[in-house]
Tab-separated table of C-alpha atoms in Angstrom:
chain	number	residue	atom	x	y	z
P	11	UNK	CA	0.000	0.000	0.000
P	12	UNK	CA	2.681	2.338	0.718
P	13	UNK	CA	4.109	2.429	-2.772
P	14	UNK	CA	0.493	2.817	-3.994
P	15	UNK	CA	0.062	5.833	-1.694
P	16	UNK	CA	2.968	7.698	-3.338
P	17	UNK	CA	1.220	8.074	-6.188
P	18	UNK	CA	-2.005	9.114	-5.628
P	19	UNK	CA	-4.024	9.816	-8.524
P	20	UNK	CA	-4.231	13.512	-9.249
P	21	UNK	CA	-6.970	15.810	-8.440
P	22	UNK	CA	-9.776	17.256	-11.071
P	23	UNK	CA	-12.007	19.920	-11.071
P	24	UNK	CA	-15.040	19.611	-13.163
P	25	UNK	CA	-16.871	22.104	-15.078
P	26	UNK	CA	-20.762	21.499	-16.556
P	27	UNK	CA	-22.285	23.394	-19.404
P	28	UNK	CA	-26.268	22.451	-18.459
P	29	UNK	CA	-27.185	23.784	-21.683
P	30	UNK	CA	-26.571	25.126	-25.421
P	31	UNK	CA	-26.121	28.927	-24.947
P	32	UNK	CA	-25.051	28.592	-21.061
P	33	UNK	CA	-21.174	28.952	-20.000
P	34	UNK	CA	-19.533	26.039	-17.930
P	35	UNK	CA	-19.907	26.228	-14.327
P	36	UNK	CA	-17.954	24.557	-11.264
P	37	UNK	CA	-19.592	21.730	-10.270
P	38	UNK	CA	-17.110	19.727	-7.833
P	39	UNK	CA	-13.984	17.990	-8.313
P	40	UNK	CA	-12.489	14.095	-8.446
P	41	UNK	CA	-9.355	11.641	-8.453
P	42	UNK	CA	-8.544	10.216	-11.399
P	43	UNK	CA	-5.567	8.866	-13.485
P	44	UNK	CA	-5.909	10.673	-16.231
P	45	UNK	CA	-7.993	13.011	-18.096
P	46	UNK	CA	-9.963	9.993	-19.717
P	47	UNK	CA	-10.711	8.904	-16.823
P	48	UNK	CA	-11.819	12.369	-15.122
P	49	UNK	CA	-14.274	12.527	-17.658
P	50	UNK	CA	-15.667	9.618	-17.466
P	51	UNK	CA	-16.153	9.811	-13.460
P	52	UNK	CA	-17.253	12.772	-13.856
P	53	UNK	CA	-20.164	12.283	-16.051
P	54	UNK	CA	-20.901	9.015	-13.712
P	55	UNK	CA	-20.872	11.197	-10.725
P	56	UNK	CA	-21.788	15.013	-12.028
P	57	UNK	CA	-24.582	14.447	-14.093
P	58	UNK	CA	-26.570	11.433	-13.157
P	59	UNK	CA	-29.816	13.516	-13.810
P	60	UNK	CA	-29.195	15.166	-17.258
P	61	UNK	CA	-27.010	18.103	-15.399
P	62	UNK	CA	-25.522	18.583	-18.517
P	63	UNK	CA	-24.326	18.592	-22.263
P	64	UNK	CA	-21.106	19.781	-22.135
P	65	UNK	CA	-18.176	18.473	-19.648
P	66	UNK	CA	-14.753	19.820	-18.965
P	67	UNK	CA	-12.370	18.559	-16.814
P	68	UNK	CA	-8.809	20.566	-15.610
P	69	UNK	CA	-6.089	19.118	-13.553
P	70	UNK	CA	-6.385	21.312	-10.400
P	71	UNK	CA	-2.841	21.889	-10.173
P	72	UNK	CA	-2.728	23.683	-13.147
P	73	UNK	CA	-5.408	26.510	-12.282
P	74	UNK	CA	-3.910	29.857	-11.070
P	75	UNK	CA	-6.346	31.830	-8.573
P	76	UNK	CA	-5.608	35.173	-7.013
P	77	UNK	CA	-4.894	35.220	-3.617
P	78	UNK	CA	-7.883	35.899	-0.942
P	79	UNK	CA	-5.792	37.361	1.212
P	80	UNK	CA	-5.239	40.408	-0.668
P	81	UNK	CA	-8.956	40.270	-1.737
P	82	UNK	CA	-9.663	44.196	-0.457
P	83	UNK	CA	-6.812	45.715	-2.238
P	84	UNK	CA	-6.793	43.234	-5.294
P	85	UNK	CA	-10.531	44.468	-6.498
P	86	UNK	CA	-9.495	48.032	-4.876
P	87	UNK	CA	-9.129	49.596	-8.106
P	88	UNK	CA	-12.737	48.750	-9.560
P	89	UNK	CA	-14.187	50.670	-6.157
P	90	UNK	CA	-14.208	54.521	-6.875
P	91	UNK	CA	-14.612	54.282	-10.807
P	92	UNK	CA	-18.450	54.838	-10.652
P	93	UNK	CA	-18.155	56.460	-14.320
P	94	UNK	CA	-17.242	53.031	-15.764
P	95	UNK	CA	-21.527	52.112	-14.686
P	96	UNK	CA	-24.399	53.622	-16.759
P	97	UNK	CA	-26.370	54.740	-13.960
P	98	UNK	CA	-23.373	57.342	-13.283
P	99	UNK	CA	-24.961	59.092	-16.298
P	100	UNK	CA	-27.904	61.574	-15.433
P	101	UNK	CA	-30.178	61.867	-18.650
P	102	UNK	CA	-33.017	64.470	-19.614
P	103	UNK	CA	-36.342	63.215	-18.786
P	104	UNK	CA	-37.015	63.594	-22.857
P	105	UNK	CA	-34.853	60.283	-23.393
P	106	UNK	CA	-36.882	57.552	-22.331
P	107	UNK	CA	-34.535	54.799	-23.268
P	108	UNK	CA	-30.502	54.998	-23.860
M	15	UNK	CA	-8.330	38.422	10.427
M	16	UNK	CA	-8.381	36.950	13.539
M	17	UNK	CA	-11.032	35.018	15.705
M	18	UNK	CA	-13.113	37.657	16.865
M	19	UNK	CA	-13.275	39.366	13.242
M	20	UNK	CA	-13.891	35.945	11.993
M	21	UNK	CA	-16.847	34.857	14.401
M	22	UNK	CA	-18.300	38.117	13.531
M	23	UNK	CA	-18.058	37.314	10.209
M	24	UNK	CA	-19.811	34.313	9.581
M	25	UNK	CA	-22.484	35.343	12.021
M	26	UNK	CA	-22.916	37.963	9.737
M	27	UNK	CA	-24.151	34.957	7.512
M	28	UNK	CA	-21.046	35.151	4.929
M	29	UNK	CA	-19.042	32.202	3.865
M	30	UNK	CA	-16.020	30.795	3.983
M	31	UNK	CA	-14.533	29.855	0.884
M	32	UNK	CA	-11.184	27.161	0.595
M	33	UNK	CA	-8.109	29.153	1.189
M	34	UNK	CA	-9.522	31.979	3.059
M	35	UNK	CA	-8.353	32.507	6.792
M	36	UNK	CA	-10.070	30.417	9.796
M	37	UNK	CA	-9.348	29.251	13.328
M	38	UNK	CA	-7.704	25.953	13.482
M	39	UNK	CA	-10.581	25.040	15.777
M	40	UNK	CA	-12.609	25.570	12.746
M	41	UNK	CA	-10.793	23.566	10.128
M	42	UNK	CA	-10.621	20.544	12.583
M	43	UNK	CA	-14.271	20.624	13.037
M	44	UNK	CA	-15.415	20.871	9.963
M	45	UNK	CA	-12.676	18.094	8.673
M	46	UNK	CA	-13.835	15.828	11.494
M	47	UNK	CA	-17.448	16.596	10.206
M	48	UNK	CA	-17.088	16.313	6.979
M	49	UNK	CA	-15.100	12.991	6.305
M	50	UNK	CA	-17.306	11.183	8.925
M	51	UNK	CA	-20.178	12.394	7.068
M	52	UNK	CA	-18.317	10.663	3.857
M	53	UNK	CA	-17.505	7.805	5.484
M	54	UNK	CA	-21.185	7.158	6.295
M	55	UNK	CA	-22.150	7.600	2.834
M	56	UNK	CA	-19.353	4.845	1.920
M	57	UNK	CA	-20.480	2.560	4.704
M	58	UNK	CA	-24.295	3.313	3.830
M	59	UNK	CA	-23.962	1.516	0.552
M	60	UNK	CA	-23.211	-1.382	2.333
M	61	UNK	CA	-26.644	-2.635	4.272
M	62	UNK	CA	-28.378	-1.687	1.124
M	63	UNK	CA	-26.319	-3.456	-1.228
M	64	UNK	CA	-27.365	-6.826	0.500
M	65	UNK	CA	-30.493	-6.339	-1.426
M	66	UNK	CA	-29.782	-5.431	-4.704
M	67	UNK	CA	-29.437	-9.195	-6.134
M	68	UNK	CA	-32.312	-9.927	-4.235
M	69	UNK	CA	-34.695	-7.145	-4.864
M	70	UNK	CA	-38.817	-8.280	-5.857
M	71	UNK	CA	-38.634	-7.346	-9.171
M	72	UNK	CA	-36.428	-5.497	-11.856
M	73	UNK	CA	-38.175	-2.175	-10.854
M	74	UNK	CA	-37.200	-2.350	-7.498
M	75	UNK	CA	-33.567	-3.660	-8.370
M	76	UNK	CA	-32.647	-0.586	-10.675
M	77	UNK	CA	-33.913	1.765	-8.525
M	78	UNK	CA	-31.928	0.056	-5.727
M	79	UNK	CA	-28.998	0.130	-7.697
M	80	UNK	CA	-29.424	3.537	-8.350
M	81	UNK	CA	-30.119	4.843	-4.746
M	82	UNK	CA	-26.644	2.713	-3.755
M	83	UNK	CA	-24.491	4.418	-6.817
M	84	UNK	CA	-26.563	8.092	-5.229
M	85	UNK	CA	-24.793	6.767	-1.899
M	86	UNK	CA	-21.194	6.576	-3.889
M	87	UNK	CA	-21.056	9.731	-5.555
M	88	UNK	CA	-22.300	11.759	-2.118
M	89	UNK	CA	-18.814	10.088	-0.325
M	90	UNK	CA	-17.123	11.586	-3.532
M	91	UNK	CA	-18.916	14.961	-2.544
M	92	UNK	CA	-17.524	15.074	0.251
M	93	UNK	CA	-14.274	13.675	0.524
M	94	UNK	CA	-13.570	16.348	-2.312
M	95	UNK	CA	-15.237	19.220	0.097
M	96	UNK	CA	-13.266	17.571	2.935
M	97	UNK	CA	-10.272	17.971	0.650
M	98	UNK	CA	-10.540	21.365	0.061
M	99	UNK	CA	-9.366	21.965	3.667
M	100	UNK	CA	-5.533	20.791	2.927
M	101	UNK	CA	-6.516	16.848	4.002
M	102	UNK	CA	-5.992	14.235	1.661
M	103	UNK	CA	-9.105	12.066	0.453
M	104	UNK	CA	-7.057	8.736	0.687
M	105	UNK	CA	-5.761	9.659	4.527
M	106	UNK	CA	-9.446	10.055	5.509
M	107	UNK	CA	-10.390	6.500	3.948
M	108	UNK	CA	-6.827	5.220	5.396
M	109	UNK	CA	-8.399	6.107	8.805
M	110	UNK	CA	-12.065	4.838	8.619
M	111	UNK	CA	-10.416	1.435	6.667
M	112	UNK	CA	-8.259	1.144	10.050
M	113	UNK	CA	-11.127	1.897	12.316
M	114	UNK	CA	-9.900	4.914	13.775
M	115	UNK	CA	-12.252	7.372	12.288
M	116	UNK	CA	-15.943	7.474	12.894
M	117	UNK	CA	-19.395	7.061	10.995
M	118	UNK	CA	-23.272	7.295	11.429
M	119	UNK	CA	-23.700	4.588	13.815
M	120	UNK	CA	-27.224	3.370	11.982
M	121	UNK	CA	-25.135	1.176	9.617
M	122	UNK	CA	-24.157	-0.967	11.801
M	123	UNK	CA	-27.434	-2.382	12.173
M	124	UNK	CA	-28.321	-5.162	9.676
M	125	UNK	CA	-30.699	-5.134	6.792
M	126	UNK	CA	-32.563	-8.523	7.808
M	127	UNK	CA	-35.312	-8.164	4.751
M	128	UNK	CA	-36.627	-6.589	1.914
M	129	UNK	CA	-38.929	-4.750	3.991
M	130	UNK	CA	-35.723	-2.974	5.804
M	131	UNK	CA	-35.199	-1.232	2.816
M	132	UNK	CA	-38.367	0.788	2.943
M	133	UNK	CA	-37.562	1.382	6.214
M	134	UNK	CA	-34.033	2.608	5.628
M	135	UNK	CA	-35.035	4.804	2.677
M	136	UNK	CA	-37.917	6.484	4.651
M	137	UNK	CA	-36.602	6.709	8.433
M	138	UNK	CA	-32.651	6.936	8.004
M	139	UNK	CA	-33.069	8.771	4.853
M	140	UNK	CA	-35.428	10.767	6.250
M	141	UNK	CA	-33.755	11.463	9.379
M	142	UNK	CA	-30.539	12.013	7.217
M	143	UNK	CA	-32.317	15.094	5.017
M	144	UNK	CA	-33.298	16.259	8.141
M	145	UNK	CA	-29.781	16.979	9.169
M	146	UNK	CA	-28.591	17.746	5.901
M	147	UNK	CA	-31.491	20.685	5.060
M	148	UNK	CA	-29.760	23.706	6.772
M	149	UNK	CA	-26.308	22.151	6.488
M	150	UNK	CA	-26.650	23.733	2.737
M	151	UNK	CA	-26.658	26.911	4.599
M	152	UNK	CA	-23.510	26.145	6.327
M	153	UNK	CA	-21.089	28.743	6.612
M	154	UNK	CA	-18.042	26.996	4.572
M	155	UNK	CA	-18.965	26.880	0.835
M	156	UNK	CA	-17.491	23.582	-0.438
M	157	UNK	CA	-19.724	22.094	2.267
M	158	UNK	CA	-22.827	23.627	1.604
M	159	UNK	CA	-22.317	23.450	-2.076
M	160	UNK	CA	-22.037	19.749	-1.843
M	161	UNK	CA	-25.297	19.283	0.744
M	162	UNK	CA	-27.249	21.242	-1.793
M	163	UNK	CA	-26.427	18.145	-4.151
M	164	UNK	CA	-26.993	16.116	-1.813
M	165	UNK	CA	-30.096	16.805	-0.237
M	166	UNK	CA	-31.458	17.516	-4.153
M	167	UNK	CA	-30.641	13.729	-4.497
M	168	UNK	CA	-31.981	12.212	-1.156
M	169	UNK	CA	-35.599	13.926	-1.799
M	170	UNK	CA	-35.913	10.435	-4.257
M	171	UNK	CA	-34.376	7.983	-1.455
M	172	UNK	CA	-36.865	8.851	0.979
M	173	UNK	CA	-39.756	8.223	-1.267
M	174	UNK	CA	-38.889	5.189	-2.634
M	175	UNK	CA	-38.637	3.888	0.556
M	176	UNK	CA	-41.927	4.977	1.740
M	177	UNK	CA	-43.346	3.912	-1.192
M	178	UNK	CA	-42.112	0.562	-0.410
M	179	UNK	CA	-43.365	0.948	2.906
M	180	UNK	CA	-46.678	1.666	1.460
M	181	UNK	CA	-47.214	-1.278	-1.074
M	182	UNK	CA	-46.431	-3.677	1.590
M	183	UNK	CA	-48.660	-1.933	3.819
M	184	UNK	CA	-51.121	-2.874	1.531
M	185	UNK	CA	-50.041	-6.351	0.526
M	186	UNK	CA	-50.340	-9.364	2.680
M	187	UNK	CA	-50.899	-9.772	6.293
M	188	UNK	CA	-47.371	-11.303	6.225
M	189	UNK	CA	-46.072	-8.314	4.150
M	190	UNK	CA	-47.965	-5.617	6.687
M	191	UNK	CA	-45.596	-7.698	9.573
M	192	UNK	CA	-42.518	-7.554	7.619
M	193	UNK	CA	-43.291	-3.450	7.507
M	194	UNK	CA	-44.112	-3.043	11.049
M	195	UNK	CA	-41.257	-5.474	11.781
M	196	UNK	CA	-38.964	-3.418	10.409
M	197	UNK	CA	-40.414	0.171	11.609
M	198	UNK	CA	-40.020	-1.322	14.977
M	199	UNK	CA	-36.414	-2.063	14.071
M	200	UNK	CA	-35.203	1.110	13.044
M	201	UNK	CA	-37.344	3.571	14.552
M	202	UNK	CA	-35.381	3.615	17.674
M	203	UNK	CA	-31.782	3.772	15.600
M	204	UNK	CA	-33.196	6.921	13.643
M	205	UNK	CA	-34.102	8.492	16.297
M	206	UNK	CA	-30.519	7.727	17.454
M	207	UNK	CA	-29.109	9.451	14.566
M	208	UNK	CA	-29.542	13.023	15.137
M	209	UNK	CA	-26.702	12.439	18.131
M	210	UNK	CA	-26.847	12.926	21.738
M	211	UNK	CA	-29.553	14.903	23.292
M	212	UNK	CA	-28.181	18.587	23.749
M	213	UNK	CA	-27.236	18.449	27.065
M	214	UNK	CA	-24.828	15.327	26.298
M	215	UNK	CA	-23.308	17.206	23.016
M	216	UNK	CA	-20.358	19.057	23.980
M	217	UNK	CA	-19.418	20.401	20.245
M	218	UNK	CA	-22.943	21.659	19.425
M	219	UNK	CA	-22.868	24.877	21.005
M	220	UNK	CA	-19.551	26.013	19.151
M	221	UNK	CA	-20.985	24.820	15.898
M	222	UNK	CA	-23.767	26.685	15.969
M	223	UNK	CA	-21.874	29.904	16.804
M	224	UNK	CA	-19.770	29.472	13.197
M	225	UNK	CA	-23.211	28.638	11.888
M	226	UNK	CA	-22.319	25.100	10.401
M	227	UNK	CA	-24.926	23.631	12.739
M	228	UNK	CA	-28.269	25.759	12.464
M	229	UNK	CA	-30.374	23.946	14.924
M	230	UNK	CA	-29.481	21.653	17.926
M	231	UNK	CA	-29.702	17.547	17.892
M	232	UNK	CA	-32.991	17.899	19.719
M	233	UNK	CA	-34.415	20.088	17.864
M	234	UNK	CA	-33.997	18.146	14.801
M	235	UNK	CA	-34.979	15.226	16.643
M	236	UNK	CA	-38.719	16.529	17.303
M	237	UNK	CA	-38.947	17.794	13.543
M	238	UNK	CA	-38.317	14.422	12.470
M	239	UNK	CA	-40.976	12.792	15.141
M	240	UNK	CA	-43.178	15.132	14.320
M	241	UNK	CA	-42.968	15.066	10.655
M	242	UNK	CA	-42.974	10.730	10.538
M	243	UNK	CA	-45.747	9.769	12.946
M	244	UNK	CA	-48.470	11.073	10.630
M	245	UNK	CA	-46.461	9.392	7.831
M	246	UNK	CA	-46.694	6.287	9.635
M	247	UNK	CA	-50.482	6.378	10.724
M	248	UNK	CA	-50.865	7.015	7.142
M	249	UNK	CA	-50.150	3.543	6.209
M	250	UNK	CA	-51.262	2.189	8.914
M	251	UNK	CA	-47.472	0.992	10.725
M	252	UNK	CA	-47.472	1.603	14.503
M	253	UNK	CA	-44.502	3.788	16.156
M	254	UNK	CA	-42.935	1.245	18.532
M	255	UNK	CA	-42.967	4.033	21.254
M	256	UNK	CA	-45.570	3.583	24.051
M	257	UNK	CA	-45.327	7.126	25.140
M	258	UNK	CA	-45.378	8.383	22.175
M	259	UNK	CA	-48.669	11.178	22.569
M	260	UNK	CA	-49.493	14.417	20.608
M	261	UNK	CA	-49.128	17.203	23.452
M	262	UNK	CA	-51.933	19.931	22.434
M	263	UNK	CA	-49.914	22.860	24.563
M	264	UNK	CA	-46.456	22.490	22.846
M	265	UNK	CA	-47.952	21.437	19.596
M	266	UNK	CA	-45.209	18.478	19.142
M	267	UNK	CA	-45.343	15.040	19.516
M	268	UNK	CA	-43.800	13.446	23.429
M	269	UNK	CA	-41.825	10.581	22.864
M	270	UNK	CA	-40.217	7.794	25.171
M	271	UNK	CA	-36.896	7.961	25.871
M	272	UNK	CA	-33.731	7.040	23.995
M	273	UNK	CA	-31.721	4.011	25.177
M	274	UNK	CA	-28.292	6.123	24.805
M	275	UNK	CA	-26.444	3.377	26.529
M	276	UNK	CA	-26.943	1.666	23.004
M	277	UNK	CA	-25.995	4.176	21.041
M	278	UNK	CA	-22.494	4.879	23.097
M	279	UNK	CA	-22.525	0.979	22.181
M	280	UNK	CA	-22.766	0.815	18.898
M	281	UNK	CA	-20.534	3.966	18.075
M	282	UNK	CA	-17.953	2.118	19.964
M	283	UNK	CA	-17.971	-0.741	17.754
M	284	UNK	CA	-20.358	-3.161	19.349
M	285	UNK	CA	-23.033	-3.004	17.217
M	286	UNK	CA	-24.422	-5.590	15.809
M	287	UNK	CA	-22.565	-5.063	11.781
M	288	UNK	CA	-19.373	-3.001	12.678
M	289	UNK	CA	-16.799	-5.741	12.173
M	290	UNK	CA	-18.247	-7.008	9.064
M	291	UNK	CA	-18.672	-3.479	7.955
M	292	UNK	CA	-15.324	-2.497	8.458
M	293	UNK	CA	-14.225	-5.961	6.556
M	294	UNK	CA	-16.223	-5.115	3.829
M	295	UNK	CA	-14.522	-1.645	3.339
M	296	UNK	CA	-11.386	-3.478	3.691
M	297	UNK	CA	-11.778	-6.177	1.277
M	298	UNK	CA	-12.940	-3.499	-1.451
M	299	UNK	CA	-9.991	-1.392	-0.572
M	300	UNK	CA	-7.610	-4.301	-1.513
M	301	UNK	CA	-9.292	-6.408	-3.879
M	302	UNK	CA	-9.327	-2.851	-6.315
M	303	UNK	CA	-5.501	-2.044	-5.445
M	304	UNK	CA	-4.815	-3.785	-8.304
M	305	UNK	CA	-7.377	-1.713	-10.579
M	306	UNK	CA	-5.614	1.451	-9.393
M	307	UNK	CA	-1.962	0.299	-9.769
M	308	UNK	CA	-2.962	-0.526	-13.490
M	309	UNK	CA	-4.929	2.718	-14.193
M	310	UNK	CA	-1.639	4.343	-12.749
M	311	UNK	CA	0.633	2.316	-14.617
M	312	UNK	CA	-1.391	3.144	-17.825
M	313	UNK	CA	-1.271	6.626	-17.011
M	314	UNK	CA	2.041	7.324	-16.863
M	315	UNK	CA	2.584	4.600	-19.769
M	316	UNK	CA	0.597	7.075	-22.078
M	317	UNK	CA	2.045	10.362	-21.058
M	318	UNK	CA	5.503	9.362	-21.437
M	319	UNK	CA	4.618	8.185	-24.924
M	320	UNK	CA	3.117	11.641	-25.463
M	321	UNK	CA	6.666	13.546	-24.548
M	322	UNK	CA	8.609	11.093	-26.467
């Protein structure tokens, strides 16, 4: 067992498009050998109940994701640029819709 | 962030997502939680699989099959929510394989016939979404995202089983006993399963402060009596509880009172199934070593090809 636990099969996370015109959303993650094999689990186990059409599976070590620690100062810049929303805009009653 | 800013926080109803900041105490909990809620999923397949070759009829057989492969994929769940807190899935099994880690002590009760499976389907089940309800509103996200799965998936369990319950109910005076048989079986252990009774549950309070549990053992306890004895008069099955009596001031049911020196019994390992349980996990573990030493092999077989 111990030179089966060295190599642990790696981890998965899997993405489900539930339908035509929808983007692919995180649904969970798996073990698997290899990326065959991700996909098939993860149809077995992700969409037992027609949760999807579309299935992608990525190797978790290879996504990059910012840091939550620096979560306030990060997104800091998007904070005090109200011009970049419409609403900022005040309109003349006259134009109805714009 | 520290502890106060992060008690604060999640009784402000936010969540906690994987690699944000949280008190070890937290992290432990929710790891201990979490994998021994996997491992009773795992274990779970086990006193229902007894059935499956001997189910009445096709019907019943796929949808038996089904519920069981359910079972399977909710461990998966949440060994990979469980994993999301820095633990490794295969450590957690390595510990409930070697008996050191703990699981919902109902399994260790056995599934003596058909009838049992109604029973587990509608009382554990049904006891089990009880739990698992506000646990979706738990305040780390991996959890809660996988209980909202979960529970989505259980909703079917529990009526099977009472429909089960129901046609035998209705069939033979023989089948009616086999039903009440069972109710009188596993009443008791369901009651069992929403843990000790408040007083008796030293973790409870500090769960319910970080908002992963939302309402106390006996609490739940009295939603599930409450929501199964009309069930039961329904279709005609008795509650094997004596004192059981609708009490018009509170509005709840009264029920008798738990034997908890059987449930201390049974957690410690002498109920009735534990050994054969555990053997069962054990022999799966090993007999499929080889199945994952070959999927390796052929792994690494096919990307060293690819780089060649």
């Amino acid at each position: 067992m111990s030179s089966e636990t060295k190599k642990k099969w790696p981890l998965w996370e899997v993405f489900i498009r539930s339908r035509q015109g929808l983007s692919h959303k995180h649904a969970g993650s798996l073990h698997a050998a290899d990326a065959e094999m991700a996909l098939e689990n993860a149809r077995d186990v992700y969409t037992r109940r027609n949760e999807g059409e579309s299935l992608w599976v990525v190797e978790a070590v290879h996504i990059v994701a910012s840091s939550p620690g620096d979560k306030s100062t990060y997104f800091d810049p998007a904070n005090d640029k109200v011009y970049r929303h419409p609403t900022f805009y005040k309109l003349p009653d006259e134009v109805k819709h714009m | 962030m520290n502890s106060t800013l992060f008690d604060a926080y999640v009784a402000d109803e936010k969540k906690i997502e994987p690699k944000d900041w949280m008190p070890d105490a937290y992290r432990k909990t929710l790891v201990r939680q979490i994998s021994q809620h996997a491992h009773s999923e795992v274990v779970g397949m086990l006193p229902e699989a007894n059935w499956i070759s001997r189910a009445p009829s096709l019907k019943r057989k796929a949808i038996l099959m089904a519920k069981v492969q359910d079972e399977a994929g909710h461990g998966l769940y949440l060994y990979s929510a469980a994993e999301t807190l820095g633990v490794e899935r295969d450590d957690l099994y390595l510990d409930l394989l070697e008996g050191k880690a703990k699981y919902s002590s109902i399994f260790n009760y056995p599934t003596q016939n058909w009838a049992d499976i109604g029973a587990i389907g509608w009382l554990v089940d049904g006891a089990a979404i009880m739990n698992q309800v506000p646990l979706c509103k738990c305040s780390y996200g991996p959890y809660a995202r996988a209980m909202v799965r979960v529970c989505k998936e259980e909703s079917f369990h529990q009526r099977q089983g009472f429909q089960i319950m129901l046609v035998m109910t209705e069939g033979s005076a023989e089948q009616k006993a086999m039903a009440q048989d069972a109710m009188n079986r596993w009443w008791w252990p369901a009651l069992m399963m929403f843990g000790p009774p408040d007083g008796d549950s030293p973790n409870s309070a500090q769960s319910m402060k970080w908002n992963i549990k939302r309402f106390s053992n006996d609490e739940l306890r009295q939603k599930f009596v409450d929501m199964t004895v009309p069930q039961a008069e329904l279709i005609g099955l008795t509650v094997p509880d004596a004192d059981l009596k609708w009490n018009e001031q509170t509005g709840h049911y009264d029920f008798g009172e738990i034997d908890w020196s059987e449930f201390k019994r049974v957690i410690k390992g002498g109920g009735p199934c534990n050994v054969e349980r555990l053997a069962a996990c054990n022999k799966a573990w090993n007999d499929g070593a080889w199945v994952r030493q070959a999927a390796t092999a052929y792994a690494e077989k096919k990307s060293s090809n690819a780089t060649r």
